[in-house]
CSV table of C-alpha atoms in Angstrom, one decimal:
chain,number,residue,atom,x,y,z
F,22,UNK,CA,-92.6,127.9,71.1
F,23,UNK,CA,-90.9,126.9,67.8
F,24,UNK,CA,-89.9,130.5,67.2
F,25,UNK,CA,-88.3,130.6,70.7
F,26,UNK,CA,-86.1,127.6,69.9
F,27,UNK,CA,-85.3,128.5,66.3
F,28,UNK,CA,-82.2,130.6,67.2
F,29,UNK,CA,-80.5,128.1,69.5
F,30,UNK,CA,-78.7,126.2,66.8
F,31,UNK,CA,-74.9,126.8,66.7
F,32,UNK,CA,-73.7,129.4,64.2
F,33,UNK,CA,-73.6,127.7,60.8
F,34,UNK,CA,-70.5,128.0,58.7
F,35,UNK,CA,-72.3,128.5,55.4
F,36,UNK,CA,-74.7,131.0,54.0
F,37,UNK,CA,-76.1,128.7,51.4
F,38,UNK,CA,-78.3,129.6,48.5
F,39,UNK,CA,-80.8,126.9,47.8
F,40,UNK,CA,-79.7,125.7,44.5
F,41,UNK,CA,-81.8,124.5,41.5
F,42,UNK,CA,-84.4,121.9,42.0
F,43,UNK,CA,-82.9,118.4,42.6
F,44,UNK,CA,-79.7,119.7,44.3
F,45,UNK,CA,-79.6,118.1,47.8
F,46,UNK,CA,-76.1,119.1,48.7
F,47,UNK,CA,-77.0,121.8,51.0
F,48,UNK,CA,-74.6,122.4,53.9
F,49,UNK,CA,-74.9,124.1,57.2
F,50,UNK,CA,-72.1,124.0,59.7
F,51,UNK,CA,-70.2,121.4,57.8
F,52,UNK,CA,-73.2,118.9,57.8
F,53,UNK,CA,-76.3,119.0,55.5
F,54,UNK,CA,-79.0,121.4,56.3
F,55,UNK,CA,-82.6,120.3,55.4
F,56,UNK,CA,-85.4,121.9,53.6
F,57,UNK,CA,-88.8,121.3,55.2
F,58,UNK,CA,-90.9,119.6,52.4
F,59,UNK,CA,-93.7,118.5,54.7
F,60,UNK,CA,-95.4,122.0,55.0
F,61,UNK,CA,-96.5,123.6,58.2
F,62,UNK,CA,-97.0,122.7,61.0
F,63,UNK,CA,-93.9,120.5,60.9
F,64,UNK,CA,-94.7,116.8,60.9
F,65,UNK,CA,-93.1,114.6,63.7
F,66,UNK,CA,-90.3,113.3,61.5
F,67,UNK,CA,-89.1,116.8,60.3
F,68,UNK,CA,-89.5,118.1,63.9
F,69,UNK,CA,-87.3,115.3,65.4
F,70,UNK,CA,-84.8,115.6,62.6
F,71,UNK,CA,-84.4,119.3,63.2
F,72,UNK,CA,-83.6,118.7,66.9
F,73,UNK,CA,-81.2,116.0,66.1
F,74,UNK,CA,-79.3,118.4,63.9
F,75,UNK,CA,-79.3,121.1,66.6
F,76,UNK,CA,-77.9,118.5,69.0
F,77,UNK,CA,-75.0,117.8,66.6
F,78,UNK,CA,-74.0,121.4,65.9
F,79,UNK,CA,-74.8,123.1,69.2
F,80,UNK,CA,-71.9,123.4,71.7
F,81,UNK,CA,-74.1,122.0,74.4
F,82,UNK,CA,-75.2,119.1,72.2
F,83,UNK,CA,-78.4,117.3,73.1
F,84,UNK,CA,-78.6,119.0,76.5
F,85,UNK,CA,-79.9,122.2,74.9
F,86,UNK,CA,-82.7,120.4,73.1
F,87,UNK,CA,-83.8,118.6,76.2
F,88,UNK,CA,-83.7,121.8,78.2
F,89,UNK,CA,-85.8,123.8,75.8
F,90,UNK,CA,-88.2,121.1,74.7
F,91,UNK,CA,-89.0,120.3,78.3
F,92,UNK,CA,-89.5,123.9,79.4
F,93,UNK,CA,-93.0,125.2,80.1
F,94,UNK,CA,-92.1,128.8,80.8
F,95,UNK,CA,-90.2,129.9,77.7
F,96,UNK,CA,-90.5,133.6,77.1
F,97,UNK,CA,-92.9,134.7,74.4
F,98,UNK,CA,-91.2,136.0,71.3
F,99,UNK,CA,-92.9,139.1,69.8
F,100,UNK,CA,-94.2,138.7,66.3
F,101,UNK,CA,-92.8,141.4,64.0
F,102,UNK,CA,-95.4,143.7,62.3
F,103,UNK,CA,-95.4,144.1,58.5
F,104,UNK,CA,-94.6,147.6,57.5
F,105,UNK,CA,-97.7,149.5,56.4
F,106,UNK,CA,-98.1,153.0,54.9
F,107,UNK,CA,-101.1,155.3,54.8
F,108,UNK,CA,-102.0,156.8,51.5
F,109,UNK,CA,-101.9,160.3,53.1
F,110,UNK,CA,-98.3,159.9,54.3
F,111,UNK,CA,-95.2,160.9,52.2
F,112,UNK,CA,-92.8,158.1,53.2
F,113,UNK,CA,-89.9,158.1,50.9
F,114,UNK,CA,-88.7,155.0,49.0
F,115,UNK,CA,-85.5,154.7,51.1
F,116,UNK,CA,-87.6,154.9,54.3
F,117,UNK,CA,-89.9,152.2,53.0
F,118,UNK,CA,-87.0,149.9,52.1
F,119,UNK,CA,-85.4,150.5,55.5
F,120,UNK,CA,-88.7,149.5,57.2
F,121,UNK,CA,-88.9,146.4,55.1
F,122,UNK,CA,-85.3,145.5,56.0
F,123,UNK,CA,-86.1,146.0,59.7
F,124,UNK,CA,-89.0,143.6,59.3
F,125,UNK,CA,-86.8,140.9,57.6
F,126,UNK,CA,-84.2,141.3,60.3
F,127,UNK,CA,-86.7,141.1,63.1
F,128,UNK,CA,-87.8,137.7,61.8
F,129,UNK,CA,-84.2,136.6,62.6
F,130,UNK,CA,-81.8,134.4,60.8
F,131,UNK,CA,-82.6,130.7,60.9
F,132,UNK,CA,-79.9,128.7,62.7
F,133,UNK,CA,-81.8,125.4,63.3
F,134,UNK,CA,-80.5,123.6,60.2
F,135,UNK,CA,-84.0,123.2,58.8
F,136,UNK,CA,-85.2,125.7,56.2
F,137,UNK,CA,-88.9,126.0,57.1
F,138,UNK,CA,-90.2,127.1,53.7
F,139,UNK,CA,-89.4,125.2,50.5
F,140,UNK,CA,-88.4,127.6,47.7
F,141,UNK,CA,-88.4,125.9,44.3
F,142,UNK,CA,-86.8,128.5,41.9
F,143,UNK,CA,-88.7,127.0,38.9
F,144,UNK,CA,-92.1,127.9,40.4
F,145,UNK,CA,-94.0,130.8,38.9
F,146,UNK,CA,-93.9,134.1,40.6
F,147,UNK,CA,-97.5,133.8,41.8
F,148,UNK,CA,-96.7,130.6,43.7
F,149,UNK,CA,-93.7,132.1,45.3
F,150,UNK,CA,-95.7,135.1,46.5
F,151,UNK,CA,-98.1,132.6,48.2
F,152,UNK,CA,-95.1,131.2,50.1
F,153,UNK,CA,-94.2,134.9,51.1
F,154,UNK,CA,-97.7,135.3,52.6
F,155,UNK,CA,-97.1,132.0,54.5
F,156,UNK,CA,-93.8,133.3,55.9
F,157,UNK,CA,-95.6,136.5,57.2
F,158,UNK,CA,-98.3,134.4,58.7
F,159,UNK,CA,-95.9,132.0,60.5
F,160,UNK,CA,-93.3,134.6,61.4
F,161,UNK,CA,-90.5,132.0,61.6
F,162,UNK,CA,-86.8,132.7,61.2
F,163,UNK,CA,-85.6,132.6,57.6
F,164,UNK,CA,-82.5,132.0,55.5
F,165,UNK,CA,-81.3,134.2,52.7
F,166,UNK,CA,-83.3,132.7,49.8
F,167,UNK,CA,-86.5,133.0,51.8
F,168,UNK,CA,-85.6,136.7,52.5
F,169,UNK,CA,-85.3,137.4,48.8
F,170,UNK,CA,-88.9,136.0,48.2
F,171,UNK,CA,-90.2,138.0,51.1
F,172,UNK,CA,-88.5,141.2,49.8
F,173,UNK,CA,-90.1,140.8,46.4
F,174,UNK,CA,-93.5,140.4,47.9
F,175,UNK,CA,-93.1,143.4,50.2
F,176,UNK,CA,-91.9,145.7,47.4
F,177,UNK,CA,-94.6,144.6,44.8
F,178,UNK,CA,-96.6,147.7,45.6
F,179,UNK,CA,-93.6,150.0,44.8
F,180,UNK,CA,-93.7,150.4,41.0
F,181,UNK,CA,-90.7,152.7,40.9
F,182,UNK,CA,-88.5,150.1,42.7
F,183,UNK,CA,-87.0,147.5,40.4
F,184,UNK,CA,-85.9,144.2,42.1
F,185,UNK,CA,-83.5,141.5,40.8
F,186,UNK,CA,-81.7,138.5,42.3
F,187,UNK,CA,-78.0,139.0,43.2
F,188,UNK,CA,-76.0,135.9,44.3
F,189,UNK,CA,-72.4,135.3,45.3
F,190,UNK,CA,-70.1,132.4,45.3
F,191,UNK,CA,-67.1,132.7,47.5
F,192,UNK,CA,-64.1,130.5,48.5
F,193,UNK,CA,-62.2,130.2,51.8
F,194,UNK,CA,-59.7,127.6,52.8
F,195,UNK,CA,-60.7,125.2,50.1
F,196,UNK,CA,-64.5,125.4,50.7
F,197,UNK,CA,-67.1,127.2,48.7
F,198,UNK,CA,-69.9,129.4,50.1
F,199,UNK,CA,-73.1,130.8,48.5
F,200,UNK,CA,-75.3,133.7,49.5
F,201,UNK,CA,-78.1,135.6,47.8
F,202,UNK,CA,-79.7,139.1,48.3
F,203,UNK,CA,-82.4,141.0,46.5
F,204,UNK,CA,-80.9,143.8,44.4
F,205,UNK,CA,-82.8,147.1,44.4
F,206,UNK,CA,-82.7,149.8,41.8
F,207,UNK,CA,-84.7,153.1,42.2
F,208,UNK,CA,-84.2,156.7,41.5
F,209,UNK,CA,-80.8,156.0,39.7
F,210,UNK,CA,-79.4,154.3,42.7
F,211,UNK,CA,-78.8,150.7,43.7
F,212,UNK,CA,-79.1,148.9,47.0
F,213,UNK,CA,-80.2,145.5,48.4
F,214,UNK,CA,-82.4,143.7,50.9
F,215,UNK,CA,-81.7,140.4,52.6
F,216,UNK,CA,-80.6,138.5,55.6
F,217,UNK,CA,-77.3,137.0,56.8
F,218,UNK,CA,-75.3,136.2,59.9
F,219,UNK,CA,-73.1,139.2,59.0
F,220,UNK,CA,-74.5,142.7,59.1
F,221,UNK,CA,-72.5,143.8,56.1
F,222,UNK,CA,-73.6,141.0,53.9
F,223,UNK,CA,-77.3,141.8,53.8
F,224,UNK,CA,-78.9,145.2,53.6
F,225,UNK,CA,-77.4,148.0,51.5
F,226,UNK,CA,-79.0,151.4,51.5
F,227,UNK,CA,-80.1,152.9,48.2
F,228,UNK,CA,-77.0,155.0,47.6
F,229,UNK,CA,-74.8,153.2,45.0
F,230,UNK,CA,-74.6,154.9,41.6
F,231,UNK,CA,-73.8,151.7,39.6
F,232,UNK,CA,-74.3,148.0,40.0
F,233,UNK,CA,-70.5,147.7,39.9
F,234,UNK,CA,-70.3,149.8,43.0
F,235,UNK,CA,-72.8,147.6,44.8
F,236,UNK,CA,-71.0,144.5,43.9
F,237,UNK,CA,-67.7,146.0,45.0
F,238,UNK,CA,-69.3,146.8,48.3
F,239,UNK,CA,-70.1,143.1,48.9
F,240,UNK,CA,-66.7,142.0,47.6
F,241,UNK,CA,-65.0,144.3,50.2
F,242,UNK,CA,-67.2,142.9,53.0
F,243,UNK,CA,-66.3,139.3,52.0
F,244,UNK,CA,-62.6,140.2,52.0
F,245,UNK,CA,-63.0,141.3,55.6
F,246,UNK,CA,-63.7,137.7,56.4
F,247,UNK,CA,-60.9,136.4,54.2
F,248,UNK,CA,-63.3,135.1,51.6
F,249,UNK,CA,-62.5,135.4,47.9
F,250,UNK,CA,-65.4,136.3,45.6
F,251,UNK,CA,-65.4,133.8,42.8
F,252,UNK,CA,-68.6,134.3,41.0
F,253,UNK,CA,-71.5,136.7,40.8
F,254,UNK,CA,-74.9,135.8,39.3
F,255,UNK,CA,-77.4,138.5,38.5
F,256,UNK,CA,-81.0,138.0,37.4
F,257,UNK,CA,-83.4,140.2,35.5
F,258,UNK,CA,-85.9,142.6,36.9
F,259,UNK,CA,-88.8,140.8,38.6
F,260,UNK,CA,-92.4,141.6,37.6
F,261,UNK,CA,-94.5,143.6,40.1
F,262,UNK,CA,-97.6,141.5,39.2
F,263,UNK,CA,-98.1,139.1,42.1
F,264,UNK,CA,-100.3,136.9,39.9
F,265,UNK,CA,-97.7,136.6,37.1
F,266,UNK,CA,-97.0,133.0,35.9
F,267,UNK,CA,-93.6,133.9,34.7
F,268,UNK,CA,-90.5,132.4,36.4
F,269,UNK,CA,-88.0,134.6,38.1
F,270,UNK,CA,-84.8,134.8,35.9
F,271,UNK,CA,-82.3,134.0,38.6
F,272,UNK,CA,-79.1,134.2,36.6
F,273,UNK,CA,-79.2,136.1,33.4
F,274,UNK,CA,-75.5,137.0,33.7
F,275,UNK,CA,-73.0,134.7,35.4
F,276,UNK,CA,-69.6,136.4,35.9
F,277,UNK,CA,-66.5,134.6,36.9
F,278,UNK,CA,-64.8,137.3,38.9
F,279,UNK,CA,-61.5,135.6,39.1
F,280,UNK,CA,-61.5,135.5,35.2
F,281,UNK,CA,-62.1,139.2,34.8
F,282,UNK,CA,-60.1,142.3,35.5
F,283,UNK,CA,-61.6,145.0,37.6
F,284,UNK,CA,-62.4,147.0,34.4
F,285,UNK,CA,-63.9,143.9,32.6
F,286,UNK,CA,-66.1,143.2,35.5
F,287,UNK,CA,-67.3,146.8,35.6
F,288,UNK,CA,-68.1,146.6,31.8
F,289,UNK,CA,-70.0,143.3,32.2
F,290,UNK,CA,-72.1,144.8,35.0
F,291,UNK,CA,-72.8,147.8,33.0
F,292,UNK,CA,-73.9,145.6,30.1
F,293,UNK,CA,-76.2,143.7,32.5
F,294,UNK,CA,-77.7,147.0,33.8
F,295,UNK,CA,-78.6,147.9,30.2
F,296,UNK,CA,-80.1,144.4,29.6
F,297,UNK,CA,-82.3,144.9,32.7
F,298,UNK,CA,-83.5,148.4,31.5
F,299,UNK,CA,-84.6,146.8,28.2
F,300,UNK,CA,-87.0,144.5,30.1
F,301,UNK,CA,-88.9,147.4,31.7
F,302,UNK,CA,-92.3,147.9,30.0
F,303,UNK,CA,-92.5,144.5,28.6
F,304,UNK,CA,-95.8,142.8,29.7
F,305,UNK,CA,-95.5,139.7,31.8
F,306,UNK,CA,-98.1,136.9,31.5
F,307,UNK,CA,-100.5,136.8,34.4
F,308,UNK,CA,-102.5,133.9,35.8
F,309,UNK,CA,-106.2,133.8,36.3
F,310,UNK,CA,-107.2,134.3,39.9
F,311,UNK,CA,-109.9,131.7,39.8
F,312,UNK,CA,-109.0,127.9,40.2
F,313,UNK,CA,-105.3,128.7,40.5
F,314,UNK,CA,-103.0,126.3,42.3
F,315,UNK,CA,-100.9,127.9,44.9
F,316,UNK,CA,-97.3,127.2,45.8
F,317,UNK,CA,-97.7,127.6,49.5
F,318,UNK,CA,-96.8,124.5,51.6
F,319,UNK,CA,-99.6,122.1,52.5
F,320,UNK,CA,-100.5,122.0,56.2
F,321,UNK,CA,-100.0,118.9,58.0
F,322,UNK,CA,-102.0,118.5,61.2
F,323,UNK,CA,-99.6,116.1,62.9
F,324,UNK,CA,-97.0,118.5,64.1
F,325,UNK,CA,-96.0,118.4,67.8
F,326,UNK,CA,-95.4,122.2,67.7
F,327,UNK,CA,-96.6,125.1,65.6
F,328,UNK,CA,-95.8,128.8,64.9
F,329,UNK,CA,-97.8,128.7,62.0
F,330,UNK,CA,-88.0,130.3,30.7
F,331,UNK,CA,-84.5,131.5,31.3
F,332,UNK,CA,-82.5,133.6,28.9
F,333,UNK,CA,-79.0,132.5,27.8
F,334,UNK,CA,-76.5,133.1,30.6
F,335,UNK,CA,-73.7,135.5,29.9
F,336,UNK,CA,-70.3,133.8,30.5
F,337,UNK,CA,-67.3,135.8,31.4
F,338,UNK,CA,-63.6,135.9,30.3
F,339,UNK,CA,-60.4,134.0,30.8
F,340,UNK,CA,-59.3,132.7,34.1
F,341,UNK,CA,-56.6,134.7,36.0
F,342,UNK,CA,-54.1,133.5,38.6
F,343,UNK,CA,-55.3,131.6,41.8
F,344,UNK,CA,-56.3,133.4,44.9
F,345,UNK,CA,-53.7,134.2,47.6
F,346,UNK,CA,-53.8,131.8,50.5
F,347,UNK,CA,-55.4,132.9,53.7
F,348,UNK,CA,-53.2,133.7,56.8
F,349,UNK,CA,-51.6,130.5,58.1
F,350,UNK,CA,-53.3,130.8,61.5
F,351,UNK,CA,-56.7,130.5,59.8
F,352,UNK,CA,-56.1,127.2,57.9
F,353,UNK,CA,-58.7,124.6,58.9
F,354,UNK,CA,-61.0,127.2,60.3
F,355,UNK,CA,-64.1,128.2,58.4
F,356,UNK,CA,-65.0,131.9,58.6
F,357,UNK,CA,-68.8,132.0,58.9
F,358,UNK,CA,-70.5,134.4,56.6
């Protein structure tokens, strides 16, 4: 039932990346969105808070919550199937990535104002992979950061596919917006996996010759929504060892796009690509499989409902002129991305 109600929240105005630990200024539709820290099933307090938030942001207000929570004949939502491949088949890498993206999309984007899975970026990779397993088990709608963790888990058995975090900070009408996808590199081509409200801000097929071309593709998509790309953060390649105790390097390079010319941005992205190649082949520490603490959320039996070390960052150059103002008829309106 929770999965049935999870898509009723009003469209949020921000595609927020969950920032570093301790940052509570997470926004969704102009008001804070919450991270479920109580585990699954949701406890009564988290459950009620989610519905209060839905009532505030949905056009029908509290009426939609009362109608859905009181219903006894809601349609059953199908649970997506995780892509599987037989050893005897010759499914290509692009086909596998497309299947993974379909699975992520089928989980649906989470509009409830409550992120169901707590993603702490400082956790070791093995703990984040446990959370990915929990996502698959519960089959709940997800936000962009959760999709990145899930994408890493689903591509761990593809050794020729390198994965890296790719996040964006944009500005529109005085407000800042954040989004993150999972960059992909394989066979000399770049692409991305992820989830968003906007079709052109998530999946990118494995067809871009350079990282600069991939970033430019997202920048063009943002421009279509009158958003100005301010900053790009790119991490290092993520280990394929699901038991690795190393942390994901989320932002090895931090590029201020408005401080760089187009050519300077291209050179910085090429430099980062070379840095990522240098990491290939370096052994990552792995954790013992016995007596290992996992990072998956603790289960709480009281829920009313159930669907159960960083490297130095690379700064970029001098600031250029300010962005052009958006069209006058868009002032005061937040374009949702």
